[in-house]
mmCIF file of C-alpha atoms in Angstrom:
data_model
loop_
_atom_site.group_PDB
_atom_site.id
_atom_site.type_symbol
_atom_site.label_atom_id
_atom_site.label_comp_id
_atom_site.label_asym_id
_atom_site.label_seq_id
_atom_site.Cartn_x
_atom_site.Cartn_y
_atom_site.Cartn_z
ATOM 1 C CA MET A 1018 19.437 -0.034 -1.334
ATOM 2 C CA ASN A 1019 17.513 -0.344 1.942
ATOM 3 C CA ILE A 1020 13.754 -0.250 1.419
ATOM 4 C CA ILE A 1021 10.849 -0.142 3.864
ATOM 5 C CA PHE A 1022 7.350 -0.975 2.650
ATOM 6 C CA LEU A 1023 4.296 0.112 4.663
ATOM 7 C CA THR A 1024 1.082 -1.721 3.865
ATOM 8 C CA LEU A 1025 -2.217 -3.064 5.204
ATOM 9 C CA SER A 1026 -1.723 -6.280 3.280
ATOM 10 C CA GLY A 1027 -1.103 -9.024 5.834
ATOM 11 C CA ILE A 1028 2.248 -10.339 4.627
ATOM 12 C CA THR A 1029 3.778 -13.056 6.791
ATOM 13 C CA ASP A 1030 5.814 -14.849 4.109
ATOM 14 C CA ILE A 1031 7.505 -13.126 1.172
ATOM 15 C CA ASN A 1032 7.021 -16.275 -0.921
ATOM 16 C CA HIS A 1033 3.221 -16.092 -0.887
ATOM 17 C CA ARG A 1034 1.679 -14.783 -4.114
ATOM 18 C CA GLY A 1035 0.143 -11.317 -4.184
ATOM 19 C CA ILE A 1036 0.688 -7.947 -5.828
ATOM 20 C CA TYR A 1037 2.744 -6.642 -2.889
ATOM 21 C CA SER A 1038 4.678 -9.755 -1.898
ATOM 22 C CA ASP A 1039 5.511 -10.324 -5.585
ATOM 23 C CA LEU A 1040 6.875 -6.778 -5.920
ATOM 24 C CA MET A 1041 8.880 -6.973 -2.698
ATOM 25 C CA ARG A 1042 10.292 -10.329 -3.770
ATOM 26 C CA LYS A 1043 11.449 -8.639 -6.983
ATOM 27 C CA PHE A 1044 13.347 -6.028 -4.967
ATOM 28 C CA VAL A 1045 14.973 -8.798 -2.912
ATOM 29 C CA ASP A 1046 15.900 -10.732 -6.071
ATOM 30 C CA GLU A 1047 17.577 -7.577 -7.408
ATOM 31 C CA GLY A 1048 19.796 -7.439 -4.336
ATOM 32 C CA HIS A 1049 18.015 -4.896 -2.145
ATOM 33 C CA GLN A 1050 17.443 -5.173 1.598
ATOM 34 C CA VAL A 1051 13.689 -5.036 2.256
ATOM 35 C CA THR A 1052 11.710 -4.387 5.438
ATOM 36 C CA ILE A 1053 7.941 -4.910 5.311
ATOM 37 C CA VAL A 1054 5.655 -3.406 7.935
ATOM 38 C CA SER A 1055 2.171 -4.887 7.681
ATOM 39 C CA GLN A 1056 -0.752 -5.566 9.960
ATOM 40 C CA VAL A 1057 -1.965 -8.668 11.734
ATOM 41 C CA GLU A 1058 -5.603 -8.141 12.641
ATOM 42 C CA ARG A 1059 -6.948 -8.983 16.088
ATOM 43 C CA ARG A 1060 -9.085 -11.780 14.621
ATOM 44 C CA ASN A 1061 -5.841 -13.694 14.068
ATOM 45 C CA LYS A 1062 -5.108 -13.628 17.827
ATOM 46 C CA GLN A 1063 -1.412 -12.899 17.345
ATOM 47 C CA LYS A 1064 0.881 -10.365 18.951
ATOM 48 C CA THR A 1065 3.134 -7.954 17.115
ATOM 49 C CA GLN A 1066 6.068 -9.992 15.862
ATOM 50 C CA LEU A 1067 9.321 -9.549 13.944
ATOM 51 C CA ILE A 1068 10.225 -12.124 11.300
ATOM 52 C CA LYS A 1069 13.777 -12.098 9.925
ATOM 53 C CA GLN A 1070 14.805 -13.896 6.769
ATOM 54 C CA LYS A 1071 17.674 -13.497 4.313
ATOM 55 C CA LYS A 1072 17.544 -9.923 2.964
ATOM 56 C CA ILE A 1073 13.991 -9.542 4.242
ATOM 57 C CA THR A 1074 12.546 -8.372 7.562
ATOM 58 C CA ILE A 1075 8.801 -8.530 8.213
ATOM 59 C CA LEU A 1076 7.220 -6.625 11.077
ATOM 60 C CA ASN A 1077 3.617 -7.694 11.664
ATOM 61 C CA VAL A 1078 1.833 -5.061 13.769
ATOM 62 C CA LYS A 1079 -1.193 -6.111 15.799
ATOM 63 C CA THR A 1080 -4.199 -3.929 14.890
ATOM 64 C CA LEU A 1081 -7.959 -3.953 15.104
ATOM 65 C CA ASN A 1082 -9.863 -5.645 12.299
ATOM 66 C CA ILE A 1083 -9.700 -3.257 9.362
ATOM 67 C CA LEU A 1084 -10.360 -5.357 6.270
ATOM 68 C CA GLN A 1085 -13.724 -7.088 5.787
ATOM 69 C CA THR A 1086 -15.255 -5.772 8.999
ATOM 70 C CA ASN A 1087 -17.977 -3.348 10.037
ATOM 71 C CA PHE A 1088 -17.607 0.350 9.265
ATOM 72 C CA ILE A 1089 -17.188 1.408 12.926
ATOM 73 C CA GLU A 1090 -14.287 -0.947 13.717
ATOM 74 C CA LYS A 1091 -12.740 -0.211 10.339
ATOM 75 C CA GLY A 1092 -12.832 3.527 11.062
ATOM 76 C CA ILE A 1093 -11.428 3.268 14.581
ATOM 77 C CA GLY A 1094 -8.790 0.764 13.479
ATOM 78 C CA THR A 1095 -7.717 3.026 10.617
ATOM 79 C CA LEU A 1096 -7.309 5.979 12.983
ATOM 80 C CA LEU A 1097 -5.169 3.944 15.380
ATOM 81 C CA LEU A 1098 -2.806 2.655 12.684
ATOM 82 C CA GLU A 1099 -0.369 5.573 12.799
ATOM 83 C CA GLN A 1100 0.435 5.220 16.469
ATOM 84 C CA GLN A 1101 0.492 1.420 16.326
ATOM 85 C CA TYR A 1102 2.908 1.406 13.387
ATOM 86 C CA LYS A 1103 5.119 4.148 14.855
ATOM 87 C CA HIS A 1104 5.351 2.363 18.197
ATOM 88 C CA ALA A 1105 6.145 -1.010 16.597
ATOM 89 C CA ILE A 1106 8.799 0.476 14.289
ATOM 90 C CA LYS A 1107 10.445 2.409 17.131
ATOM 91 C CA LYS A 1108 10.559 -0.712 19.308
ATOM 92 C CA ASN A 1109 11.601 -3.302 16.712
ATOM 93 C CA LEU A 1110 13.486 -1.486 13.922
ATOM 94 C CA LYS A 1111 15.839 0.783 15.841
ATOM 95 C CA GLU A 1112 19.041 0.214 13.909
ATOM 96 C CA LEU A 1113 17.790 0.232 10.319
ATOM 97 C CA ASN A 1114 18.154 3.152 7.903
ATOM 98 C CA TYR A 1115 16.285 3.450 4.625
ATOM 99 C CA ASP A 1116 16.886 4.907 1.187
ATOM 100 C CA LEU A 1117 13.356 4.368 -0.110
ATOM 101 C CA ILE A 1118 9.968 4.294 1.615
ATOM 102 C CA ILE A 1119 7.183 2.615 -0.351
ATOM 103 C CA CYS A 1120 3.629 2.967 0.917
ATOM 104 C CA SER A 1121 0.360 1.664 -0.521
ATOM 105 C CA THR A 1122 -3.192 2.887 -0.064
ATOM 106 C CA PRO A 1123 -5.307 1.976 1.712
ATOM 107 C CA PRO A 1124 -4.795 3.414 4.272
ATOM 108 C CA ILE A 1125 -4.212 7.182 4.018
ATOM 109 C CA THR A 1126 -3.465 7.476 7.725
ATOM 110 C CA LEU A 1127 0.236 6.558 7.812
ATOM 111 C CA THR A 1128 1.431 10.064 6.968
ATOM 112 C CA SER A 1129 3.135 10.720 10.303
ATOM 113 C CA VAL A 1130 4.896 7.339 10.057
ATOM 114 C CA ILE A 1131 6.278 8.346 6.668
ATOM 115 C CA GLU A 1132 7.259 11.809 7.903
ATOM 116 C CA SER A 1133 9.067 10.329 10.894
ATOM 117 C CA LEU A 1134 11.011 7.870 8.740
ATOM 118 C CA LYS A 1135 11.892 10.582 6.202
ATOM 119 C CA LYS A 1136 13.146 12.887 8.933
ATOM 120 C CA LYS A 1137 15.271 10.161 10.498
ATOM 121 C CA THR A 1138 16.725 8.635 7.325
ATOM 122 C CA GLY A 1139 16.316 11.181 4.509
ATOM 123 C CA ALA A 1140 14.623 8.507 2.413
ATOM 124 C CA VAL A 1141 12.610 9.159 -0.733
ATOM 125 C CA THR A 1142 8.905 8.209 -0.625
ATOM 126 C CA TYR A 1143 6.994 6.374 -3.352
ATOM 127 C CA LEU A 1144 3.212 6.072 -2.937
ATOM 128 C CA LEU A 1145 1.374 3.218 -4.673
ATOM 129 C CA LEU A 1146 -2.113 4.703 -4.971
ATOM 130 C CA LYS A 1147 -4.507 1.739 -5.029
ATOM 131 C CA ASP A 1148 -7.689 3.494 -3.945
ATOM 132 C CA ILE A 1149 -8.889 7.045 -3.489
ATOM 133 C CA PHE A 1150 -10.332 7.521 -0.025
ATOM 134 C CA PRO A 1151 -12.498 9.176 1.305
ATOM 135 C CA GLN A 1152 -14.230 9.792 -2.042
ATOM 136 C CA ASN A 1153 -14.932 6.079 -2.530
ATOM 137 C CA ALA A 1154 -16.792 6.048 0.803
ATOM 138 C CA VAL A 1155 -18.756 9.143 -0.241
ATOM 139 C CA ASP A 1156 -19.725 7.486 -3.530
ATOM 140 C CA LEU A 1157 -21.179 4.485 -1.701
ATOM 141 C CA GLY A 1158 -23.040 6.631 0.819
ATOM 142 C CA LEU A 1159 -20.905 5.505 3.764
ATOM 143 C CA ILE A 1160 -19.922 9.037 4.766
ATOM 144 C CA ARG A 1161 -21.457 12.398 3.896
ATOM 145 C CA LYS A 1162 -19.663 14.689 1.472
ATOM 146 C CA GLY A 1163 -18.549 17.791 3.335
ATOM 147 C CA GLY A 1164 -19.299 16.221 6.713
ATOM 148 C CA LEU A 1165 -16.901 16.041 9.650
ATOM 149 C CA LEU A 1166 -15.487 12.617 8.726
ATOM 150 C CA HIS A 1167 -15.104 13.559 5.080
ATOM 151 C CA ARG A 1168 -13.241 16.776 5.886
ATOM 152 C CA PHE A 1169 -11.007 14.977 8.382
ATOM 153 C CA PHE A 1170 -9.989 12.203 6.008
ATOM 154 C CA ARG A 1171 -9.703 14.552 3.044
ATOM 155 C CA LYS A 1172 -7.135 16.543 4.997
ATOM 156 C CA LYS A 1173 -5.258 13.313 5.736
ATOM 157 C CA GLU A 1174 -5.395 12.359 2.061
ATOM 158 C CA LYS A 1175 -3.945 15.663 0.882
ATOM 159 C CA LYS A 1176 -1.190 15.472 3.509
ATOM 160 C CA LEU A 1177 -0.221 12.000 2.282
ATOM 161 C CA TYR A 1178 0.082 13.273 -1.280
ATOM 162 C CA SER A 1179 2.213 16.205 -0.147
ATOM 163 C CA VAL A 1180 4.764 14.051 1.720
ATOM 164 C CA SER A 1181 5.052 11.593 -1.183
ATOM 165 C CA ASP A 1182 7.900 12.326 -3.573
ATOM 166 C CA LYS A 1183 6.401 10.154 -6.296
ATOM 167 C CA ILE A 1184 2.879 8.779 -6.765
ATOM 168 C CA GLY A 1185 2.217 5.704 -8.886
ATOM 169 C CA CYS A 1186 -1.383 5.394 -10.157
ATOM 170 C CA MET A 1187 -3.045 2.289 -11.562
ATOM 171 C CA SER A 1188 -4.217 3.709 -14.908
ATOM 172 C CA PRO A 1189 -4.439 6.893 -17.011
ATOM 173 C CA ALA A 1190 -7.896 7.659 -15.598
ATOM 174 C CA ASN A 1191 -6.459 7.497 -12.074
ATOM 175 C CA VAL A 1192 -3.756 10.002 -12.992
ATOM 176 C CA ASP A 1193 -6.315 12.369 -14.522
ATOM 177 C CA TYR A 1194 -8.631 12.087 -11.517
ATOM 178 C CA LEU A 1195 -5.858 12.669 -8.987
ATOM 179 C CA LEU A 1196 -4.526 15.773 -10.724
ATOM 180 C CA SER A 1197 -7.921 17.292 -11.530
ATOM 181 C CA HIS A 1198 -9.149 16.949 -7.933
ATOM 182 C CA ASN A 1199 -5.827 17.927 -6.338
ATOM 183 C CA PRO A 1200 -4.444 20.793 -8.451
ATOM 184 C CA GLU A 1201 -1.733 21.487 -5.862
ATOM 185 C CA ILE A 1202 0.012 18.243 -6.883
ATOM 186 C CA SER A 1203 2.743 18.703 -9.463
ATOM 187 C CA PRO A 1204 2.107 16.526 -12.544
ATOM 188 C CA GLU A 1205 5.828 15.658 -12.518
ATOM 189 C CA LYS A 1206 5.435 13.605 -9.343
ATOM 190 C CA VAL A 1207 2.577 11.457 -10.733
ATOM 191 C CA GLU A 1208 2.910 8.517 -13.105
ATOM 192 C CA ILE A 1209 1.225 5.267 -14.140
ATOM 193 C CA ASN A 1210 2.399 2.255 -12.126
ATOM 194 C CA PRO A 1211 -0.315 -0.405 -12.438
ATOM 195 C CA ASN A 1212 -1.058 -3.485 -10.351
ATOM 196 C CA SER A 1213 1.439 -6.189 -11.222
ATOM 197 C CA ILE A 1214 2.372 -9.788 -10.466
ATOM 198 C CA GLU A 1215 5.144 -12.309 -10.913
ATOM 199 C CA LEU A 1216 3.961 -14.980 -13.307
ATOM 200 C CA SER A 1217 3.392 -18.444 -11.902
ATOM 201 C CA ASP A 1218 5.109 -21.523 -13.275
ATOM 202 C CA LYS A 1219 2.202 -23.755 -12.260
ATOM 203 C CA TYR A 1220 -0.453 -24.076 -14.941
ATOM 204 C CA LEU A 1221 -3.101 -26.768 -15.207
ATOM 205 C CA THR A 1222 -3.387 -29.155 -18.122
ATOM 206 C CA GLU A 1223 -6.799 -29.653 -19.751
ATOM 207 C CA LYS A 1224 -7.086 -32.962 -17.921
ATOM 208 C CA GLU A 1225 -6.342 -31.281 -14.581
ATOM 209 C CA LYS A 1226 -8.951 -28.585 -15.273
ATOM 210 C CA ILE A 1227 -11.579 -31.290 -15.750
ATOM 211 C CA GLU A 1228 -10.512 -32.887 -12.464
ATOM 212 C CA VAL A 1229 -10.811 -29.555 -10.608
ATOM 213 C CA ARG A 1230 -14.296 -29.003 -11.991
ATOM 214 C CA ARG A 1231 -15.246 -32.484 -10.891
ATOM 215 C CA GLU A 1232 -13.843 -31.831 -7.406
ATOM 216 C CA PHE A 1233 -16.042 -28.763 -6.973
ATOM 217 C CA TYR A 1234 -19.066 -30.247 -8.751
ATOM 218 C CA ILE A 1235 -18.905 -27.737 -11.576
ATOM 219 C CA PRO A 1236 -20.691 -28.901 -14.748
ATOM 220 C CA GLN A 1237 -18.551 -30.025 -17.654
ATOM 221 C CA GLY A 1238 -19.428 -28.762 -21.119
ATOM 222 C CA ARG A 1239 -20.702 -25.344 -20.008
ATOM 223 C CA THR A 1240 -19.004 -21.960 -20.297
ATOM 224 C CA VAL A 1241 -18.059 -21.191 -16.696
ATOM 225 C CA PHE A 1242 -17.971 -17.532 -15.635
ATOM 226 C CA VAL A 1243 -16.022 -16.949 -12.435
ATOM 227 C CA TYR A 1244 -16.170 -14.042 -10.029
ATOM 228 C CA GLY A 1245 -13.277 -14.244 -7.592
ATOM 229 C CA GLY A 1246 -12.154 -12.004 -4.780
ATOM 230 C CA ASN A 1247 -13.676 -9.480 -2.421
ATOM 231 C CA LEU A 1248 -17.435 -9.575 -1.939
ATOM 232 C CA GLY A 1249 -18.138 -6.126 -0.520
ATOM 233 C CA LYS A 1250 -20.157 -3.009 -1.184
ATOM 234 C CA PRO A 1251 -17.722 -1.652 -3.820
ATOM 235 C CA GLN A 1252 -18.551 -4.626 -6.044
ATOM 236 C CA GLY A 1253 -22.295 -3.933 -6.223
ATOM 237 C CA ILE A 1254 -23.192 -7.559 -5.517
ATOM 238 C CA ASP A 1255 -26.901 -7.093 -6.289
ATOM 239 C CA PHE A 1256 -26.083 -6.932 -9.992
ATOM 240 C CA LEU A 1257 -24.247 -10.250 -9.747
ATOM 241 C CA THR A 1258 -27.384 -11.929 -8.415
ATOM 242 C CA ASP A 1259 -29.428 -10.206 -11.138
ATOM 243 C CA VAL A 1260 -27.141 -11.759 -13.749
ATOM 244 C CA ILE A 1261 -27.421 -15.227 -12.208
ATOM 245 C CA LYS A 1262 -31.192 -14.988 -12.003
ATOM 246 C CA ALA A 1263 -31.552 -13.676 -15.564
ATOM 247 C CA ASN A 1264 -29.626 -16.689 -16.881
ATOM 248 C CA GLU A 1265 -31.186 -19.426 -14.753
ATOM 249 C CA LYS A 1266 -32.710 -21.095 -17.832
ATOM 250 C CA ASN A 1267 -29.536 -20.861 -19.887
ATOM 251 C CA ASP A 1268 -28.175 -24.407 -20.007
ATOM 252 C CA ASN A 1269 -24.901 -23.283 -21.589
ATOM 253 C CA THR A 1270 -23.654 -21.043 -18.785
ATOM 254 C CA TYR A 1271 -22.577 -21.541 -15.184
ATOM 255 C CA PHE A 1272 -21.539 -18.947 -12.603
ATOM 256 C CA LEU A 1273 -18.923 -19.592 -9.941
ATOM 257 C CA VAL A 1274 -18.531 -17.060 -7.128
ATOM 258 C CA VAL A 1275 -15.488 -17.441 -4.876
ATOM 259 C CA GLY A 1276 -14.462 -15.062 -2.136
ATOM 260 C CA SER A 1277 -15.193 -13.338 1.135
ATOM 261 C CA GLY A 1278 -16.095 -9.921 2.420
ATOM 262 C CA THR A 1279 -18.723 -7.863 4.155
ATOM 263 C CA GLU A 1280 -21.428 -8.910 1.671
ATOM 264 C CA PHE A 1281 -20.684 -12.641 1.800
ATOM 265 C CA THR A 1282 -23.341 -13.427 4.416
ATOM 266 C CA ARG A 1283 -26.015 -11.559 2.487
ATOM 267 C CA LEU A 1284 -24.984 -13.275 -0.729
ATOM 268 C CA ASN A 1285 -24.942 -16.658 0.995
ATOM 269 C CA ASN A 1286 -28.483 -16.042 2.268
ATOM 270 C CA TRP A 1287 -29.568 -15.265 -1.285
ATOM 271 C CA PHE A 1288 -28.101 -18.553 -2.503
ATOM 272 C CA ASN A 1289 -29.791 -20.464 0.316
ATOM 273 C CA ILE A 1290 -33.179 -18.923 -0.445
ATOM 274 C CA ASN A 1291 -33.048 -19.050 -4.262
ATOM 275 C CA ARG A 1292 -30.940 -22.213 -4.692
ATOM 276 C CA PRO A 1293 -29.862 -21.374 -8.261
ATOM 277 C CA GLU A 1294 -28.985 -24.436 -10.326
ATOM 278 C CA ASN A 1295 -26.733 -22.407 -12.609
ATOM 279 C CA ALA A 1296 -24.417 -21.034 -9.930
ATOM 280 C CA LYS A 1297 -22.288 -21.940 -6.920
ATOM 281 C CA LEU A 1298 -20.948 -19.849 -4.042
ATOM 282 C CA ILE A 1299 -17.681 -20.905 -2.407
ATOM 283 C CA ALA A 1300 -16.143 -19.249 0.637
ATOM 284 C CA ASP A 1301 -12.634 -17.830 0.513
ATOM 285 C CA LEU A 1302 -9.983 -20.414 -0.422
ATOM 286 C CA PRO A 1303 -6.213 -20.629 0.144
ATOM 287 C CA LYS A 1304 -4.397 -18.831 -2.680
ATOM 288 C CA ALA A 1305 -3.014 -22.000 -4.296
ATOM 289 C CA LYS A 1306 -6.429 -23.689 -4.329
ATOM 290 C CA TYR A 1307 -8.095 -20.512 -5.562
ATOM 291 C CA ASP A 1308 -5.648 -20.252 -8.460
ATOM 292 C CA LYS A 1309 -6.405 -23.823 -9.533
ATOM 293 C CA LEU A 1310 -10.138 -23.207 -9.388
ATOM 294 C CA VAL A 1311 -9.899 -20.004 -11.438
ATOM 295 C CA GLN A 1312 -7.797 -21.781 -14.055
ATOM 296 C CA SER A 1313 -10.513 -24.385 -14.523
ATOM 297 C CA CYS A 1314 -13.011 -21.687 -15.586
ATOM 298 C CA ASP A 1315 -13.468 -19.954 -18.940
ATOM 299 C CA VAL A 1316 -14.309 -16.262 -18.447
ATOM 300 C CA GLY A 1317 -13.548 -13.845 -15.605
ATOM 301 C CA LEU A 1318 -16.123 -11.442 -14.172
ATOM 302 C CA ILE A 1319 -15.445 -8.006 -12.681
ATOM 303 C CA PHE A 1320 -18.151 -5.887 -11.056
ATOM 304 C CA LEU A 1321 -17.862 -2.348 -9.691
ATOM 305 C CA ASP A 1322 -20.739 -0.328 -8.281
ATOM 306 C CA LYS A 1323 -22.080 2.169 -10.835
ATOM 307 C CA ARG A 1324 -22.124 4.966 -8.218
ATOM 308 C CA PHE A 1325 -18.343 5.297 -8.198
ATOM 309 C CA THR A 1326 -16.971 8.610 -9.410
ATOM 310 C CA ILE A 1327 -13.388 7.416 -8.899
ATOM 311 C CA PRO A 1328 -11.696 5.126 -11.458
ATOM 312 C CA ASN A 1329 -11.116 1.807 -9.671
ATOM 313 C CA PHE A 1330 -8.906 -0.881 -11.210
ATOM 314 C CA PRO A 1331 -9.241 -4.192 -9.265
ATOM 315 C CA SER A 1332 -6.195 -6.452 -9.049
ATOM 316 C CA ARG A 1333 -8.348 -9.545 -9.659
ATOM 317 C CA LEU A 1334 -7.998 -8.738 -13.368
ATOM 318 C CA LEU A 1335 -4.421 -10.022 -13.219
ATOM 319 C CA SER A 1336 -5.391 -13.601 -12.328
ATOM 320 C CA TYR A 1337 -7.798 -13.754 -15.252
ATOM 321 C CA LEU A 1338 -5.199 -12.453 -17.703
ATOM 322 C CA GLU A 1339 -2.491 -14.756 -16.356
ATOM 323 C CA TYR A 1340 -4.672 -17.785 -16.991
ATOM 324 C CA LYS A 1341 -5.596 -16.585 -20.491
ATOM 325 C CA MET A 1342 -9.223 -15.840 -19.675
ATOM 326 C CA PRO A 1343 -11.260 -13.066 -21.311
ATOM 327 C CA VAL A 1344 -13.099 -10.742 -18.938
ATOM 328 C CA LEU A 1345 -16.628 -9.380 -18.796
ATOM 329 C CA ILE A 1346 -16.527 -6.052 -16.973
ATOM 330 C CA ALA A 1347 -19.573 -4.347 -15.480
ATOM 331 C CA SER A 1348 -18.382 -1.148 -13.844
ATOM 332 C CA ASP A 1349 -19.059 2.541 -13.407
ATOM 333 C CA GLU A 1350 -18.387 4.804 -16.372
ATOM 334 C CA ASN A 1351 -15.429 6.529 -14.711
ATOM 335 C CA SER A 1352 -13.178 3.469 -14.613
ATOM 336 C CA ASP A 1353 -11.045 3.022 -17.719
ATOM 337 C CA MET A 1354 -10.590 -0.715 -17.150
ATOM 338 C CA GLY A 1355 -13.390 -1.613 -19.579
ATOM 339 C CA LYS A 1356 -11.999 0.742 -22.202
ATOM 340 C CA ILE A 1357 -8.507 -0.727 -21.888
ATOM 341 C CA ALA A 1358 -9.894 -4.278 -22.085
ATOM 342 C CA GLU A 1359 -11.922 -3.611 -25.235
ATOM 343 C CA GLU A 1360 -9.210 -1.584 -26.988
ATOM 344 C CA ASN A 1361 -6.720 -4.401 -26.423
ATOM 345 C CA GLY A 1362 -9.073 -7.243 -27.293
ATOM 346 C CA PHE A 1363 -9.196 -9.106 -23.983
ATOM 347 C CA GLY A 1364 -12.558 -8.038 -22.562
ATOM 348 C CA LEU A 1365 -16.050 -6.663 -23.012
ATOM 349 C CA PHE A 1366 -17.530 -3.745 -21.068
ATOM 350 C CA SER A 1367 -20.995 -2.700 -19.983
ATOM 351 C CA VAL A 1368 -22.161 -0.223 -17.365
ATOM 352 C CA HIS A 1369 -22.875 -1.860 -14.018
ATOM 353 C CA GLY A 1370 -26.619 -2.430 -13.816
ATOM 354 C CA ASP A 1371 -27.246 -2.658 -17.588
ATOM 355 C CA ILE A 1372 -28.492 -6.251 -17.640
ATOM 356 C CA VAL A 1373 -29.551 -6.108 -21.308
ATOM 357 C CA LYS A 1374 -26.109 -5.192 -22.650
ATOM 358 C CA PHE A 1375 -24.330 -7.476 -20.201
ATOM 359 C CA ASN A 1376 -26.411 -10.472 -21.297
ATOM 360 C CA LYS A 1377 -25.795 -9.685 -24.969
ATOM 361 C CA GLN A 1378 -22.064 -9.807 -24.345
ATOM 362 C CA LEU A 1379 -22.409 -12.943 -22.251
ATOM 363 C CA GLU A 1380 -24.366 -14.622 -25.039
ATOM 364 C CA LYS A 1381 -21.757 -13.534 -27.578
ATOM 365 C CA ILE A 1382 -18.942 -15.319 -25.766
ATOM 366 C CA THR A 1383 -20.824 -18.337 -24.370
ATOM 367 C CA GLY A 1384 -19.806 -21.505 -26.177
ATOM 368 C CA ASN A 1385 -17.508 -19.588 -28.540
ATOM 369 C CA GLN A 1386 -14.250 -21.330 -27.752
ATOM 370 C CA ASN A 1387 -12.360 -19.644 -30.578
ATOM 371 C CA MET A 1388 -13.308 -16.234 -29.210
ATOM 372 C CA ILE A 1389 -12.426 -17.276 -25.656
ATOM 373 C CA ASN A 1390 -9.009 -18.559 -26.757
ATOM 374 C CA GLU A 1391 -8.235 -15.516 -28.885
ATOM 375 C CA MET A 1392 -9.238 -12.974 -26.258
ATOM 376 C CA GLY A 1393 -7.434 -14.970 -23.587
ATOM 377 C CA GLU A 1394 -4.212 -14.857 -25.582
ATOM 378 C CA TYR A 1395 -4.566 -11.110 -26.141
ATOM 379 C CA GLY A 1396 -4.997 -10.633 -22.405
ATOM 380 C CA TYR A 1397 -1.974 -12.746 -21.573
ATOM 381 C CA GLN A 1398 0.213 -10.766 -23.960
ATOM 382 C CA TYR A 1399 -1.091 -7.495 -22.523
ATOM 383 C CA LEU A 1400 -0.203 -8.759 -19.060
ATOM 384 C CA LEU A 1401 3.320 -9.625 -20.188
ATOM 385 C CA ASN A 1402 3.775 -6.178 -21.697
ATOM 386 C CA ASN A 1403 2.275 -4.105 -18.894
ATOM 387 C CA TYR A 1404 1.412 -5.868 -15.641
ATOM 388 C CA THR A 1405 4.469 -7.793 -14.429
ATOM 389 C CA VAL A 1406 6.560 -6.876 -11.388
ATOM 390 C CA ASP A 1407 9.502 -6.289 -13.722
ATOM 391 C CA HIS A 1408 7.626 -3.287 -15.102
ATOM 392 C CA SER A 1409 6.637 -1.939 -11.678
ATOM 393 C CA TYR A 1410 10.173 -2.368 -10.380
ATOM 394 C CA LYS A 1411 11.694 -0.480 -13.312
ATOM 395 C CA ILE A 1412 9.122 2.320 -13.017
ATOM 396 C CA ILE A 1413 10.078 2.871 -9.387
ATOM 397 C CA MET A 1414 13.825 2.393 -9.771
ATOM 398 C CA LYS A 1415 14.226 4.783 -12.712
ATOM 399 C CA HIS A 1416 13.912 7.611 -10.172
ATOM 400 C CA PHE A 1417 16.765 6.305 -8.028
ATOM 401 C CA ILE A 1418 19.405 5.253 -10.539
ATOM 402 C CA THR A 1419 22.588 7.131 -9.650
ATOM 403 C CA ASP A 1420 26.319 6.696 -9.882
ATOM 404 C CA ASN A 1421 26.308 5.380 -6.333
ATOM 405 C CA PRO A 1422 27.049 1.612 -6.543
ATOM 406 C CA ASP A 1423 25.268 1.032 -3.224
ATOM 407 C CA LEU A 1424 21.867 1.966 -4.686
#
């Protein structure tokens, strides 16, 4: 089967780890021909380029900065994506036909690209719904509900849903939200298809974990809580600093924050002013180095702003589960991530901003190696049973299994 994948994720090498490159690699391993169309932001100072490998074609389209940039450039860049992608595809992918179009959100502005490809090839469209925009921007006060921008993007959102033959959501709460707020969508076209990864074969020994901690000057003998990934407004970073400050006299805990994003500078200023002895901030690392650092920690942290009315489900959870780490989740009450973690024994949940409950849970797990090991094992098994690319691949392909040997 010939597959084209449209994404914002900057994929330049199919062998790099990530939820999208892992899934596309799975399709390639199963014998499919895959074309990836992704962006290369202007900050990278590269032109649109076509990369051809065995059974894989990658078209990197030059765009404005869209990820981890100011709201104005992000908005303009998002609006320009359709024409930039359509032009690049028309120029570079003239001879290819497709059986399946896979698209991920963000963005919601590639609808005309999908429609054009469907009209030309007759392909089926599968939408991987990873965020719900523009409502997430409304929740954070970035755009006004009912305003011009909101109405414009809401129309785009509904159009994207209508042209998608199947929609894969990250969790049950995502399915419920999508259907309740878009009653025109047939429930038959919506299903659960969560974030997923291909498991690594590179795990650190206990000796190597000690060496990594020593390399980054992380104290030995403490329970290390790590927050890794995007540092932006959706994460409600102020609560993270509240947690660090509230535990500054706790000699048994240490907080490691690793990542980048629009809030990194503000967070870095906070660290420079307060100089916490129980925490360290590290800028974004290469994926391989990041994975080693996460493995050397004990407990994963996930924060989501309490103002969200949409049920987010961050992919950073997967790294924690893969490395057998329990998770402390502080999120809004609409996300079902905390519920799933507690029901399956691999995490503890509190509402974002509830410092009293969060600290009680932190105290419960700090220094309790038996609890950490047990919850970590539960999480790893849950990952194996639900969050691998094998599962995502089968969920998608069950809709396209026919008697045709070419599919």
